[in-house]
XYZ file of C-alpha atoms in Angstrom:
135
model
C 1.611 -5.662 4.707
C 2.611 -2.652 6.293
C 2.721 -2.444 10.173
C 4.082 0.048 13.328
C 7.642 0.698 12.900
C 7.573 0.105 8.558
C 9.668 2.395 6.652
C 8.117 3.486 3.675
C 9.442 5.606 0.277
C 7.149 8.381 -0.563
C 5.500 8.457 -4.419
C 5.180 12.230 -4.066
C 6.842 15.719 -4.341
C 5.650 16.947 -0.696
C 9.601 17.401 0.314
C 9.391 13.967 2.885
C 11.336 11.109 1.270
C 11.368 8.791 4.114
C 8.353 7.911 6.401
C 7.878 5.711 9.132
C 4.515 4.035 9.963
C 3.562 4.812 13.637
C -0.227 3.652 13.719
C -2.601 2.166 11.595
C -5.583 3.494 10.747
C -8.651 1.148 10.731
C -10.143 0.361 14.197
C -7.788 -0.025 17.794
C -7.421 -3.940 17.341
C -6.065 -3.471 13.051
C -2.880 -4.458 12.637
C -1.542 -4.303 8.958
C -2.121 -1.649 6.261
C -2.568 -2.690 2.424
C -3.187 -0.392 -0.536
C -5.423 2.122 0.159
C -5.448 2.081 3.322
C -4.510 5.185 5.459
C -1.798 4.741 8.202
C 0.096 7.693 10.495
C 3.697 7.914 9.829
C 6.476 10.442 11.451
C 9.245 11.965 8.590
C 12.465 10.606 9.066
C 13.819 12.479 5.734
C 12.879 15.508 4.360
C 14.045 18.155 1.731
C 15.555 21.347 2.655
C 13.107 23.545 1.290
C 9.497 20.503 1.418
C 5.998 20.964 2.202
C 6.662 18.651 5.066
C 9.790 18.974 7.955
C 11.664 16.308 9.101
C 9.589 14.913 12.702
C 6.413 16.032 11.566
C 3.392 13.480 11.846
C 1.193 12.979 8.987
C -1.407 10.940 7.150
C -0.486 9.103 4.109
C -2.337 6.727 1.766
C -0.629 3.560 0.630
C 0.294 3.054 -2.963
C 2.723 0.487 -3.316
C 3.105 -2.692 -1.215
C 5.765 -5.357 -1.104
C 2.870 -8.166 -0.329
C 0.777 -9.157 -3.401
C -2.690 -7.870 -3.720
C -5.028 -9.969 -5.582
C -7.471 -7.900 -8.221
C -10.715 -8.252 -9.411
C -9.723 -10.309 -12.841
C -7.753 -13.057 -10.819
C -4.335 -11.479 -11.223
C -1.584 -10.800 -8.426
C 0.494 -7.255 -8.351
C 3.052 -6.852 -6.320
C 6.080 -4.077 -5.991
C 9.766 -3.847 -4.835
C 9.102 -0.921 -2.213
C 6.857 0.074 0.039
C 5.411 3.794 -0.714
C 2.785 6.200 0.326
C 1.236 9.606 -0.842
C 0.989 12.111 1.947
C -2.548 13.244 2.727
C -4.178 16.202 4.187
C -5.655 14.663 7.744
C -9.292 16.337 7.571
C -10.035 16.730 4.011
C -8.278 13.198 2.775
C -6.935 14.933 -0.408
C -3.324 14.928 -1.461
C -1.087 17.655 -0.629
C 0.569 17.817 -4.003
C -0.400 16.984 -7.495
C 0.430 12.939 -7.551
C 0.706 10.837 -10.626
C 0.173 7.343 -10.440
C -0.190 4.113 -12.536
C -3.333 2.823 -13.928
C -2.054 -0.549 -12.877
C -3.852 0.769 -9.102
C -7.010 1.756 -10.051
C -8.154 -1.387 -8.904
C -6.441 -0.993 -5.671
C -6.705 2.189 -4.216
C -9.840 2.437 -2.435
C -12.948 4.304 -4.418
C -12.614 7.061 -2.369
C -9.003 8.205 -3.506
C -9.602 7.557 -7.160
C -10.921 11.076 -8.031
C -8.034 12.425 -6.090
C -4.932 10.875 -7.451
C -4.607 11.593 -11.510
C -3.602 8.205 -13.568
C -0.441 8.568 -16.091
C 0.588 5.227 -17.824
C 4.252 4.207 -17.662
C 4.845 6.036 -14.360
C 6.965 3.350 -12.759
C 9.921 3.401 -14.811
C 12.354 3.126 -11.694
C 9.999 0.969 -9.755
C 9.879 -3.496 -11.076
C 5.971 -4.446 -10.528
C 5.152 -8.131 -11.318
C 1.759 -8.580 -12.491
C 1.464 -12.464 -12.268
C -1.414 -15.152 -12.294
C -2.011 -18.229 -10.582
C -3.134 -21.447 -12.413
C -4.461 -24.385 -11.003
């Protein structure tokens, strides 16, 4: 669960490579962020040459969460970072062309899933434990 002050990696090429969350999206009283969800983060890192400078505020979409998620079939996915795609703030879209895994189709929201293109295998760097719970 991602909350103010979380540090998050970014899954992108926009030149940030460090955010920070500094609101959450959602409704005043909303507290955490899961995946999908859209929070406000300040750069804390950025590339010399990025999209995106170092103190700038942007919008960014979650992709990859620490805290399980439960999906649809009963299974539990969870990741070793937290990371986020950076987002345009009117339009919703990503800035860059992302490539995620089709492991999060069921997680990010319906709204994002035309926007994000889905490549098997991306996560070779990144663990992900896909696990079930039996009773």
């Amino acid at each position: 669960m991602i909350q103010h002050r979380s540090m998050l990696a970014v899954a992108d090429n926009s030149g940030a490579k460090k955010l920070q969350c500094i609101r959450v999206l959602g409704g005043y009283k909303k507290r955490y962020a899961r995946i999908g969800d859209i929070v406000t983060c300040a750069v804390k890192e950025a590339a010399p040459r990025g999209l995106v400078k170092k103190g700038e505020v942007v919008h960014a979409v979650l992709v990859r969460i620490c805290k399980e998620t439960r999906r649809n079939d009963g299974t539990y996915i969870r990741f070793d970072e937290n990371a986020a795609v950076v987002v345009d703030r009117k339009s919703k879209e990503p800035k860059v062309l992302v490539f995620l895994d089709r492991l999060l189709a069921n997680c990010v929201s319906k709204v994002f899933k035309k926007s994000f293109l889905w490549r098997p295998k991306f996560y070779k760097c990144t663990k992900y434990y896909l696990y079930e719970y039996k009773n």
